[in-house]
Coordinates of C-alpha atoms in Angstrom, one line a residue:
Chain B
M18 CA 0.1 0.3 -0.1
K19 CA 1.3 3.2 -1.1
K20 CA -1.2 5.9 1.0
I21 CA -3.2 4.5 3.2
A22 CA -6.5 6.9 5.1
V23 CA -8.5 6.4 8.1
I24 CA -11.8 7.6 8.7
G25 CA -13.3 7.3 11.4
S26 CA -11.0 7.9 14.7
G27 CA -12.0 6.0 17.2
A28 CA -11.0 3.0 18.8
V29 CA -11.4 0.4 15.6
G30 CA -10.1 3.1 13.2
C31 CA -6.9 4.3 15.2
Y32 CA -6.2 0.4 16.8
Y33 CA -5.6 -1.2 12.6
G34 CA -4.2 2.5 11.8
G35 CA -2.5 3.3 14.4
M36 CA -0.2 -1.1 14.2
L37 CA -0.3 0.4 10.1
A38 CA 1.2 3.2 10.8
R39 CA 4.2 1.7 13.9
M40 CA 5.6 -0.9 10.7
G41 CA 6.1 2.0 8.4
Q42 CA 2.5 2.5 6.4
D43 CA 2.1 5.5 4.9
V44 CA -1.2 5.7 7.1
H45 CA -3.4 9.4 7.3
F46 CA -6.0 9.6 10.4
L47 CA -8.9 11.9 9.6
M48 CA -9.4 13.4 13.4
R49 CA -11.8 15.0 15.2
S50 CA -12.1 15.8 18.3
D51 CA -8.9 14.3 19.3
L52 CA -6.6 15.5 16.8
E53 CA -4.9 18.0 19.0
A54 CA -3.7 15.4 21.4
V55 CA -2.8 12.8 18.6
R56 CA -0.5 15.8 16.8
A57 CA 1.0 16.4 20.0
N58 CA 1.6 12.7 22.0
G59 CA 1.0 10.3 18.9
L60 CA -0.8 6.8 19.7
T61 CA -1.1 4.8 22.2
I62 CA -1.9 1.3 22.5
Q63 CA -1.9 -0.8 26.1
T64 CA -2.3 -4.2 24.9
G65 CA -1.2 -7.4 26.9
G66 CA 0.4 -5.6 29.3
E67 CA 3.0 -3.9 26.7
R68 CA 2.0 -0.2 25.8
L69 CA 2.6 0.2 21.9
K70 CA 3.7 4.2 21.7
I71 CA 3.3 5.6 17.5
P72 CA 4.6 8.7 18.4
H73 CA 4.6 11.0 14.9
V74 CA 0.7 10.2 13.3
K75 CA -0.2 12.0 10.5
A76 CA -3.1 13.5 11.2
H77 CA -5.6 15.7 9.5
A78 CA -8.9 18.1 10.3
S79 CA -10.2 17.4 6.7
T80 CA -9.8 14.7 4.0
K81 CA -9.1 17.5 1.6
E82 CA -5.5 17.6 3.2
I83 CA -4.8 14.0 3.3
G84 CA -5.7 13.6 -0.8
H85 CA -6.1 10.9 -3.3
C86 CA -5.7 7.5 -1.5
D87 CA -4.6 3.8 -2.9
L88 CA -6.7 2.6 0.2
V89 CA -9.2 4.1 2.4
I90 CA -10.5 2.1 5.5
I91 CA -13.7 3.6 7.4
S92 CA -14.7 3.2 11.2
L93 CA -17.0 5.3 11.3
K94 CA -20.0 4.2 13.6
A95 CA -22.4 2.9 10.9
T96 CA -25.3 6.0 11.2
G97 CA -22.7 8.3 10.8
N98 CA -22.7 7.0 7.3
Q99 CA -24.1 10.5 5.3
A100 CA -21.3 12.2 6.1
L101 CA -19.2 9.9 3.8
E102 CA -21.1 12.3 0.9
A103 CA -19.1 15.1 1.6
L104 CA -16.1 12.7 3.2
L105 CA -14.5 10.3 0.7
P106 CA -14.5 12.4 -2.7
P107 CA -11.6 13.9 -2.1
L108 CA -9.7 10.9 -1.2
I109 CA -10.4 9.0 -4.1
G110 CA -8.4 8.6 -7.9
P111 CA -8.9 5.5 -10.2
D112 CA -8.2 2.5 -8.1
T113 CA -8.8 3.6 -4.9
A114 CA -10.0 1.4 -3.0
L115 CA -12.8 1.6 -0.5
L116 CA -12.3 -0.7 2.6
T117 CA -15.7 -0.9 5.8
L118 CA -14.4 -2.0 8.6
Q119 CA -17.9 -1.3 10.0
N120 CA -20.3 -3.8 12.0
G121 CA -23.9 -5.1 10.6
L122 CA -25.4 -5.2 6.8
G123 CA -26.1 -2.6 4.9
N124 CA -22.5 -1.3 4.8
E125 CA -20.9 -2.4 1.6
E126 CA -23.8 -1.4 -0.6
F127 CA -24.2 2.0 0.7
L128 CA -20.4 2.2 -0.8
C129 CA -21.4 1.0 -3.7
K130 CA -25.1 3.2 -4.6
R131 CA -22.2 5.9 -4.4
W132 CA -18.9 5.3 -5.8
G133 CA -19.1 2.0 -7.6
A134 CA -19.1 -2.0 -7.1
A135 CA -15.4 -2.3 -7.7
R136 CA -14.0 0.2 -5.3
V137 CA -15.8 -1.6 -2.1
M138 CA -14.1 -4.1 0.8
G139 CA -15.4 -4.9 3.8
A140 CA -13.5 -6.4 6.8
L141 CA -14.5 -8.4 10.5
C142 CA -13.2 -7.4 13.2
F143 CA -12.8 -9.6 16.0
V144 CA -11.3 -7.5 18.7
C145 CA -11.9 -6.2 22.1
L146 CA -11.3 -2.6 22.2
N147 CA -11.9 1.0 24.0
R148 CA -10.8 4.6 23.7
T149 CA -9.5 5.7 27.0
A150 CA -8.5 9.0 27.0
P151 CA -7.5 11.1 23.2
G152 CA -5.6 8.6 21.1
V153 CA -5.2 6.5 23.7
I154 CA -6.7 3.0 22.9
E155 CA -6.8 -0.2 25.0
H156 CA -6.6 -3.5 23.3
F157 CA -8.3 -6.4 25.5
D158 CA -8.2 -9.5 23.6
Q159 CA -8.2 -11.3 20.1
G160 CA -7.5 -8.6 17.5
S161 CA -8.2 -11.1 14.0
I162 CA -9.1 -9.3 11.0
S163 CA -11.3 -11.1 8.1
I164 CA -11.0 -8.4 5.1
G165 CA -12.5 -9.6 1.5
E166 CA -14.3 -8.2 -2.0
F167 CA -18.2 -7.0 -2.4
Q168 CA -19.8 -9.6 -4.6
R169 CA -16.7 -10.9 -6.2
P170 CA -14.1 -13.6 -4.8
S171 CA -10.9 -12.1 -3.8
Q172 CA -8.8 -10.4 -5.8
A173 CA -4.2 -9.7 -6.5
R174 CA -5.3 -6.3 -4.6
T175 CA -7.6 -8.1 -1.6
R176 CA -4.1 -10.2 -1.1
S177 CA -1.9 -7.2 -1.0
I178 CA -3.9 -5.7 1.7
V179 CA -3.9 -8.9 3.8
E180 CA -0.1 -8.7 3.7
A181 CA 0.0 -5.2 4.8
F182 CA -2.3 -6.0 7.8
K183 CA 0.1 -9.1 8.3
S184 CA 3.1 -7.2 8.8
A185 CA 2.3 -4.8 10.7
G186 CA 1.5 -8.1 13.6
I187 CA -1.6 -8.4 12.8
D188 CA -3.7 -12.2 12.0
A189 CA -5.5 -11.2 9.1
N190 CA -7.3 -13.4 6.4
V191 CA -8.5 -13.1 3.7
A192 CA -12.5 -13.8 3.3
E193 CA -13.6 -15.6 0.0
N194 CA -17.4 -14.9 0.9
L195 CA -18.1 -11.0 3.3
L196 CA -21.9 -11.7 3.4
T197 CA -21.0 -14.9 5.2
E198 CA -19.1 -13.4 7.0
R199 CA -21.0 -10.5 8.6
W200 CA -23.5 -13.2 9.1
R201 CA -20.6 -14.9 11.3
K202 CA -20.4 -11.6 13.5
L203 CA -23.8 -10.8 13.8
L204 CA -23.2 -14.4 15.6
W205 CA -22.1 -12.5 18.2
N206 CA -22.8 -8.7 18.4
I207 CA -27.3 -9.5 17.9
P208 CA -26.5 -10.9 21.2
F209 CA -24.5 -9.9 23.4
N210 CA -24.4 -6.2 22.0
G211 CA -27.8 -6.5 22.0
L212 CA -28.5 -7.5 25.3
S213 CA -25.8 -5.4 27.2
I214 CA -28.1 -2.8 26.4
A215 CA -31.5 -3.9 26.8
A216 CA -30.5 -5.2 30.1
Q217 CA -30.1 -1.8 30.6
G218 CA -25.5 -2.7 31.4
A219 CA -25.1 -5.4 30.7
T220 CA -21.8 -7.0 30.6
V221 CA -20.9 -10.1 28.1
S222 CA -20.0 -11.5 31.7
D223 CA -23.3 -10.7 33.3
V224 CA -25.2 -12.2 30.3
L225 CA -23.0 -15.8 31.3
A226 CA -23.2 -15.6 35.0
D227 CA -27.6 -14.9 34.3
E228 CA -29.2 -18.5 32.6
G229 CA -32.0 -17.2 31.7
L230 CA -29.8 -14.3 29.1
R231 CA -27.3 -17.1 28.7
N232 CA -30.5 -19.3 27.4
L233 CA -31.5 -15.9 25.8
A234 CA -28.0 -15.2 24.2
R235 CA -28.1 -18.5 22.4
H236 CA -31.5 -19.1 21.2
L237 CA -31.3 -15.5 19.6
M238 CA -28.2 -17.1 17.5
D239 CA -30.5 -20.1 16.3
E240 CA -32.9 -17.1 14.8
V241 CA -30.0 -15.4 13.2
L242 CA -28.4 -18.6 12.4
D243 CA -32.2 -19.6 10.4
A244 CA -31.9 -16.8 8.9
A245 CA -28.4 -16.6 7.7
R246 CA -28.8 -20.3 5.9
R247 CA -32.4 -19.4 4.4
L248 CA -30.0 -16.5 2.5
G249 CA -28.3 -18.8 1.2
H250 CA -25.0 -18.2 4.5
D251 CA -24.0 -22.1 5.6
I252 CA -23.1 -21.2 9.3
R253 CA -22.7 -24.7 11.5
D254 CA -24.2 -25.1 14.5
E255 CA -20.8 -25.3 16.2
F256 CA -20.2 -22.0 15.4
A257 CA -22.8 -21.0 17.8
D258 CA -22.2 -23.1 20.5
Y259 CA -18.1 -21.5 20.4
Q260 CA -19.5 -17.7 19.8
I261 CA -20.7 -19.2 23.8
T262 CA -18.2 -20.9 24.9
R263 CA -14.9 -18.1 23.6
S264 CA -16.9 -15.8 25.4
A265 CA -16.1 -17.1 28.8
T266 CA -12.9 -15.6 27.7
M267 CA -13.5 -11.4 27.4
G268 CA -15.4 -11.4 31.4
P269 CA -16.7 -8.0 31.9
Y270 CA -15.9 -6.6 28.4
K271 CA -18.4 -4.2 27.4
P272 CA -19.7 -4.7 23.9
S273 CA -18.9 -1.6 21.8
S274 CA -22.8 -0.2 21.8
M275 CA -23.2 -0.9 25.7
I276 CA -20.1 1.9 25.7
D277 CA -22.0 3.7 22.9
W278 CA -25.1 3.7 24.8
E279 CA -23.6 4.7 27.8
L280 CA -22.1 8.2 26.6
G281 CA -25.1 9.2 24.6
R282 CA -23.6 8.5 21.1
P283 CA -25.7 6.5 18.4
V284 CA -26.4 2.7 18.5
E285 CA -26.3 0.9 15.0
V286 CA -29.4 -0.2 16.1
E287 CA -29.9 -0.4 11.8
A288 CA -26.7 -1.7 10.5
I289 CA -26.9 -5.1 13.9
W290 CA -30.2 -5.2 14.3
G291 CA -33.1 -3.5 11.8
E292 CA -31.3 -5.1 8.8
P293 CA -31.0 -8.4 9.2
W294 CA -34.6 -8.5 11.0
R295 CA -35.5 -7.6 7.7
Q296 CA -34.0 -9.9 5.3
G297 CA -34.2 -12.6 8.1
V298 CA -38.5 -12.4 7.5
A299 CA -37.8 -11.1 4.5
A300 CA -36.3 -14.3 3.9
G301 CA -39.1 -16.5 6.2
A302 CA -37.3 -16.5 8.7
G303 CA -39.5 -16.8 12.4
M304 CA -37.4 -13.6 14.4
G305 CA -39.0 -13.0 17.1
R306 CA -36.5 -12.6 19.8
L307 CA -34.7 -10.6 17.6
E308 CA -37.8 -8.4 16.5
T309 CA -38.5 -7.7 20.8
V310 CA -34.6 -6.7 20.7
Y311 CA -35.2 -4.5 18.0
R312 CA -37.9 -2.3 18.6
L313 CA -36.2 -2.1 22.7
L314 CA -33.8 -1.2 21.5
Q315 CA -34.7 2.0 18.6
R316 CA -36.7 2.9 22.2
L317 CA -34.1 2.8 24.7
T318 CA -31.4 4.1 22.2
A319 CA -33.8 7.3 20.9
R320 CA -32.9 10.6 21.3
Chain Y
M6 CA -71.4 -12.6 52.8
K7 CA -71.4 -12.1 56.4
K8 CA -67.9 -11.4 56.8
I9 CA -64.8 -10.6 54.3
A10 CA -61.3 -10.3 55.1
V11 CA -59.0 -8.3 52.5
I12 CA -55.2 -9.5 52.9
G13 CA -53.0 -7.3 50.6
S14 CA -54.0 -3.5 50.7
G15 CA -53.0 -2.0 48.3
A16 CA -54.9 -0.5 45.4
V17 CA -57.2 -3.6 44.0
G18 CA -57.8 -4.9 48.0
C19 CA -58.7 -1.5 48.8
Y20 CA -61.1 -0.5 45.9
Y21 CA -62.8 -3.3 46.0
G22 CA -63.4 -3.7 49.4
G23 CA -63.6 0.0 49.8
M24 CA -66.4 -0.5 47.0
L25 CA -68.1 -4.2 49.4
A26 CA -67.9 -1.7 52.7
R27 CA -69.7 1.7 51.7
M28 CA -71.8 -0.6 51.2
G29 CA -72.8 -2.2 53.6
Q30 CA -70.5 -5.1 54.1
D31 CA -68.9 -6.1 57.0
V32 CA -64.9 -6.4 55.3
H33 CA -62.3 -6.3 57.3
F34 CA -58.7 -4.9 55.3
L35 CA -55.4 -6.5 56.9
M36 CA -52.8 -3.0 56.7
R37 CA -49.4 -2.7 57.9
S38 CA -48.0 1.3 56.2
D39 CA -51.4 2.2 55.8
L40 CA -52.9 0.8 59.5
E41 CA -53.3 4.2 61.3
A42 CA -53.7 6.2 58.0
V43 CA -56.9 4.6 57.3
R44 CA -57.9 4.3 61.1
A45 CA -58.4 8.3 60.8
N46 CA -59.4 9.0 58.2
G47 CA -60.4 5.5 56.1
L48 CA -60.7 5.0 52.9
T49 CA -60.8 7.6 49.8
I50 CA -62.0 6.5 46.6
Q51 CA -61.2 9.0 43.8
T52 CA -63.4 8.0 40.4
G53 CA -64.5 10.0 37.4
G54 CA -64.5 13.5 38.9
E55 CA -65.9 12.1 42.1
R56 CA -64.3 11.5 46.0
L57 CA -66.1 8.4 47.9
K58 CA -65.1 8.8 51.2
I59 CA -65.3 5.4 52.5
P60 CA -65.6 6.7 57.0
H61 CA -65.1 3.6 59.8
V62 CA -62.8 1.8 58.6
K63 CA -62.5 -2.0 59.8
A64 CA -58.1 -1.4 59.4
H65 CA -56.8 -4.9 61.3
A66 CA -52.8 -5.0 62.7
S67 CA -53.1 -9.3 62.5
T68 CA -55.1 -12.4 61.1
K69 CA -55.7 -13.3 64.3
E70 CA -57.5 -10.0 65.6
I71 CA -60.0 -10.6 62.1
G72 CA -60.7 -14.3 63.1
H73 CA -63.5 -16.6 60.8
C74 CA -64.7 -14.8 57.7
D75 CA -67.4 -16.2 55.2
L76 CA -64.6 -14.6 52.4
V77 CA -60.9 -14.1 52.1
I78 CA -59.9 -12.1 49.6
I79 CA -56.6 -11.6 48.5
S80 CA -54.9 -8.9 46.9
L81 CA -51.1 -9.2 48.0
K82 CA -49.1 -9.4 45.3
A83 CA -47.8 -12.4 44.3
T84 CA -43.8 -12.3 44.9
G85 CA -45.6 -12.7 48.6
N86 CA -47.2 -15.5 48.7
Q87 CA -45.1 -16.9 51.0
A88 CA -46.4 -15.0 54.0
L89 CA -50.2 -16.4 53.4
E90 CA -49.0 -19.2 54.4
A91 CA -48.7 -17.3 58.4
L92 CA -51.9 -14.9 57.4
L93 CA -54.2 -17.3 56.4
P94 CA -55.6 -19.7 58.9
P95 CA -57.1 -17.8 61.6
L96 CA -59.5 -16.5 58.7
I97 CA -60.3 -19.9 58.2
G98 CA -63.3 -21.4 59.1
P99 CA -65.8 -24.8 57.4
D100 CA -67.0 -22.9 54.4
T101 CA -64.8 -20.2 54.1
A102 CA -63.8 -19.0 50.6
L103 CA -60.4 -18.3 49.3
L104 CA -61.0 -15.6 46.3
T105 CA -57.6 -14.6 44.6
L106 CA -57.4 -10.6 43.2
Q107 CA -53.8 -12.1 41.8
N108 CA -52.9 -11.8 38.2
G109 CA -51.0 -14.4 36.5
L110 CA -51.5 -18.2 37.0
G111 CA -50.2 -20.0 39.8
N112 CA -51.9 -18.0 42.7
E113 CA -55.0 -21.1 42.2
E114 CA -52.6 -23.8 41.8
F115 CA -50.6 -22.0 45.4
L116 CA -54.1 -21.5 47.2
C117 CA -54.8 -25.2 46.2
K118 CA -52.0 -27.0 47.8
R119 CA -52.8 -26.0 51.3
W120 CA -55.9 -25.1 51.9
G121 CA -58.1 -27.1 49.0
A122 CA -59.5 -27.1 45.9
A123 CA -62.8 -26.2 47.1
R124 CA -62.2 -23.3 49.1
V125 CA -60.7 -21.3 46.0
M126 CA -62.0 -19.1 44.0
G127 CA -60.2 -16.5 41.0
A128 CA -60.8 -13.2 40.3
L129 CA -59.7 -11.4 37.2
C130 CA -59.8 -7.3 37.7
F131 CA -59.8 -4.8 34.9
V132 CA -59.4 -2.5 36.3
C133 CA -56.8 1.2 36.3
L134 CA -56.0 1.7 39.7
N135 CA -53.1 3.7 41.5
R136 CA -52.5 4.0 45.6
T137 CA -52.1 8.0 45.8
A138 CA -51.2 7.9 49.4
P139 CA -51.6 5.4 52.4
G140 CA -55.3 4.9 51.8
V141 CA -55.8 6.8 48.8
I142 CA -56.9 5.3 45.5
E143 CA -57.4 6.8 41.9
H144 CA -59.8 5.1 39.9
F145 CA -59.0 5.7 36.5
D146 CA -60.5 3.8 34.4
Q147 CA -63.0 0.6 33.7
G148 CA -63.4 -2.0 37.0
S149 CA -65.2 -4.8 36.5
I150 CA -64.2 -7.8 37.7
S151 CA -64.6 -11.5 36.7
I152 CA -65.0 -14.2 39.7
G153 CA -65.1 -18.0 38.7
E154 CA -64.2 -20.5 40.6
F155 CA -61.6 -22.9 40.5
Q156 CA -61.7 -26.3 37.8
R157 CA -65.2 -26.3 38.4
P158 CA -68.1 -24.3 37.0
S159 CA -70.0 -21.5 38.4
Q160 CA -71.6 -22.5 42.6
A161 CA -74.2 -20.7 44.7
R162 CA -71.8 -19.2 46.3
T163 CA -70.5 -17.6 43.9
R164 CA -73.2 -16.4 42.9
S165 CA -74.3 -14.6 45.7
I166 CA -70.5 -13.3 46.0
V167 CA -71.5 -11.7 42.4
E168 CA -74.4 -10.4 43.8
A169 CA -72.5 -8.8 46.7
F170 CA -70.1 -6.8 44.1
K171 CA -73.3 -5.5 42.2
S172 CA -75.0 -4.4 44.9
A173 CA -71.8 -2.4 45.0
G174 CA -72.0 -1.1 42.4
I175 CA -69.5 -3.1 40.6
D176 CA -69.6 -4.4 37.2
A177 CA -69.5 -8.0 38.4
N178 CA -69.8 -11.5 36.4
V179 CA -69.3 -14.7 37.1
A180 CA -66.5 -16.4 34.8
E181 CA -66.6 -20.4 34.3
N182 CA -63.1 -21.4 32.7
L183 CA -61.5 -19.3 35.5
L184 CA -58.0 -20.6 33.7
T185 CA -59.4 -19.1 30.4
E186 CA -60.7 -15.4 31.9
R187 CA -56.7 -15.6 33.3
W188 CA -54.9 -16.1 30.3
R189 CA -57.6 -14.0 28.3
K190 CA -55.3 -11.1 30.9
L191 CA -52.8 -12.3 30.3
L192 CA -53.2 -10.8 26.9
W193 CA -53.0 -7.5 28.6
N194 CA -50.6 -7.8 30.7
I195 CA -48.1 -9.5 28.7
P196 CA -47.4 -6.9 26.4
F197 CA -48.2 -3.5 28.5
N198 CA -47.2 -4.3 32.1
G199 CA -43.6 -6.1 30.1
L200 CA -43.2 -3.3 27.7
S201 CA -43.4 -0.4 30.1
I202 CA -40.7 -2.1 32.4
A203 CA -38.5 -3.6 28.9
A204 CA -39.0 0.0 27.8
Q205 CA -37.2 1.9 30.7
G206 CA -40.8 3.7 31.6
A207 CA -43.3 3.1 28.2
T208 CA -46.6 4.4 29.3
V209 CA -50.0 2.4 27.6
S210 CA -49.0 5.3 24.9
D211 CA -46.4 5.4 24.7
V212 CA -46.2 2.0 23.8
L213 CA -48.6 2.7 20.9
A214 CA -47.5 5.7 20.1
D215 CA -43.9 3.8 19.1
E216 CA -45.0 1.9 15.7
G217 CA -42.1 -1.1 16.0
L218 CA -43.3 -1.5 20.5
R219 CA -47.1 -1.2 19.2
N220 CA -46.6 -4.2 16.3
L221 CA -44.2 -6.3 19.1
A222 CA -47.1 -5.9 21.7
R223 CA -49.3 -7.2 19.3
H224 CA -47.5 -10.0 17.8
L225 CA -47.0 -10.6 21.7
M226 CA -50.6 -10.6 21.6
D227 CA -50.2 -13.8 19.2
E228 CA -47.7 -15.8 21.1
V229 CA -50.2 -15.6 24.1
L230 CA -52.9 -16.2 21.9
D231 CA -51.0 -19.5 20.3
A232 CA -50.5 -20.9 24.1
A233 CA -53.7 -20.2 24.5
R234 CA -55.3 -22.4 22.1
R235 CA -52.7 -25.1 22.6
L236 CA -53.9 -25.3 26.5
G237 CA -57.3 -25.8 25.4
H238 CA -58.5 -22.1 25.5
D239 CA -60.7 -21.0 23.2
I240 CA -59.7 -17.2 22.4
R241 CA -59.9 -15.7 18.9
D242 CA -57.9 -12.9 17.6
E243 CA -61.3 -10.4 17.6
F244 CA -59.9 -10.1 21.6
A245 CA -56.8 -9.5 20.9
D246 CA -57.8 -6.9 18.0
Y247 CA -60.2 -5.4 21.2
Q248 CA -57.6 -5.0 23.4
I249 CA -55.2 -2.9 21.8
T250 CA -58.7 -1.2 20.2
R251 CA -58.9 -0.5 24.6
S252 CA -55.7 0.5 25.9
A253 CA -56.1 3.7 23.0
T254 CA -58.6 4.6 25.3
M255 CA -56.2 4.5 28.1
G256 CA -53.7 6.9 27.6
P257 CA -50.1 7.5 29.5
Y258 CA -51.6 4.9 31.9
K259 CA -48.7 3.2 33.9
P260 CA -48.8 -0.8 34.4
S261 CA -49.7 -2.1 38.2
S262 CA -46.0 -3.3 36.9
M263 CA -44.0 -0.4 35.8
I264 CA -45.3 1.6 39.6
D265 CA -43.3 -0.9 40.8
W266 CA -40.4 -1.2 39.6
E267 CA -39.9 2.7 39.8
L268 CA -41.1 2.5 43.6
G269 CA -38.4 -0.8 44.1
R270 CA -40.9 -3.1 44.9
P271 CA -41.3 -6.0 44.0
V272 CA -42.8 -7.1 40.4
E273 CA -45.2 -10.2 40.2
V274 CA -42.7 -11.9 37.3
E275 CA -43.2 -15.5 37.3
A276 CA -47.4 -15.0 37.9
I277 CA -47.4 -13.5 34.8
W278 CA -44.4 -13.9 32.0
G279 CA -42.8 -17.3 33.8
E280 CA -45.7 -19.4 34.3
P281 CA -47.2 -18.8 31.1
W282 CA -43.8 -18.6 28.9
R283 CA -42.7 -22.1 30.5
Q284 CA -46.3 -23.7 30.2
G285 CA -46.5 -22.3 26.5
V286 CA -43.2 -23.6 25.5
A287 CA -44.2 -27.1 27.7
A288 CA -47.9 -27.2 25.2
G289 CA -45.3 -26.8 22.6
A290 CA -46.0 -23.0 21.4
G291 CA -43.1 -20.9 20.2
M292 CA -42.5 -17.9 22.5
G293 CA -39.4 -15.6 21.5
R294 CA -40.7 -12.9 22.3
L295 CA -41.8 -13.8 25.6
E296 CA -39.1 -15.6 26.4
T297 CA -37.5 -12.5 25.3
V298 CA -39.4 -9.7 27.9
Y299 CA -39.2 -12.2 30.4
R300 CA -35.2 -12.7 30.8
L301 CA -35.3 -9.2 30.5
L302 CA -38.0 -8.5 33.5
Q303 CA -36.2 -10.8 35.4
R304 CA -32.4 -9.3 35.2
L305 CA -33.8 -5.8 35.4
T306 CA -36.5 -7.0 38.2
A307 CA -34.0 -8.2 40.0
R308 CA -32.8 -6.4 43.7

């Protein structure tokens, strides 16, 4: 990669962008609230007892300052997608790839409609992060990323981007079927992000320690599995069981939506719950638990 | 009726007991927090612009003071049923009838196990009440009561109790199939009491004004209908539609469970959501929305 932009410098953008910058990639961050702090102090990633400092960070106040890039990493909240219509054009040259790291369904479609399917890529981030101060990211657990093309198999650029992430010390791999991977990730996000808010502040270990909520989380996964299969994504029951098992290692982790909700920030209700519910219902799946969580979240997150 | 006791002098007990006492019935109230206020000032029922005063009320601190009764009206919260094991025996003579006005499923069974099926009666109260101060009950809407025998058709005593309520100005009728009536009442309580808490303080008009929650309430009713029918209770779809329609006349009414929850008092989670969910699932019904609401309420109402 010659030149990379990171649009949306929250925990996810700063972590992956910071790791790439640390290993010498030319990474440009669009920043707002953290701009001065990061220009002064760089980025800090606290991970596994280590404290990684990235002292010199290219932080910008506008995308016009950045100019054309080879790769634009989009890590805004999906609720802020409208802002991309103004933010992205200065970054887009003839061969610019747009890689969305956003949660849920509908984000690739948003980019595709405006800038064409050939540019669009998506990635799934399996990582536990919190932004604890301006420019300071706490990395709790995991960190792998699956990167794929939208509506087509992997290309030469897919593999070269995966290699760039790998060179930065990130467990990266190619996702041959991006939408299937999105549904696999929703299998965790729908119950754990959803119940964290619907149960008014339940961490992952709170959900797992409450027998009723733990069973409900697993039953929500069954609804998501059914919907995904009807939509042609072959996900096995064992994968859902594994999601419960791996969650037990997370402890009192707050899903990102729970932190957004606690801080009064927008929650990605449509991308994570609304769009999967609509697609599942349209495919004939029974999605009663998801409907209940979705409708409660709409109300609980309304300003 | 010669002698009546009211056990559980919240809004429901004070309203029905007060209306009976006002028309000359010999009604004895077991009271705790309101005892002194009611001994001093009697009961006040505010209804439709009127202010009904019942100045001389027989309020007692223990059931031993009351002694044997012909009819014991039980209007405690179902969460306090264990206390009945000590409270009821002093009231029970050879022919004492036990009439539970409690919500949900399982209360008749509780009485039946301890004092025999022949004594047990149940009633459904369709009434909007709040207790606004010690001895002061605000009556918002409706007020009808359906009274029936447990596991048998109506008897002479059923009709004589209904007549006593009617003489007190209450719209009373005989319930020939008490459990069917319980399921009919749950059709309203499960969605509206449940969503009032799960949506963190949604009145009836809040639920109806939010299209997603209104549809969810109706879908919860479909689950309850399905469970009830599998259990042999013939309730028609039109009755569910009517429940939505009549709710529109209630305005920003707070269901009793919402008030309990706001005040930190126990909520009847097992009687209203847990037991119907278990019975429905055992009968093969799909109860995903009810499961979700039930599990969230268990967590949200835990001390």
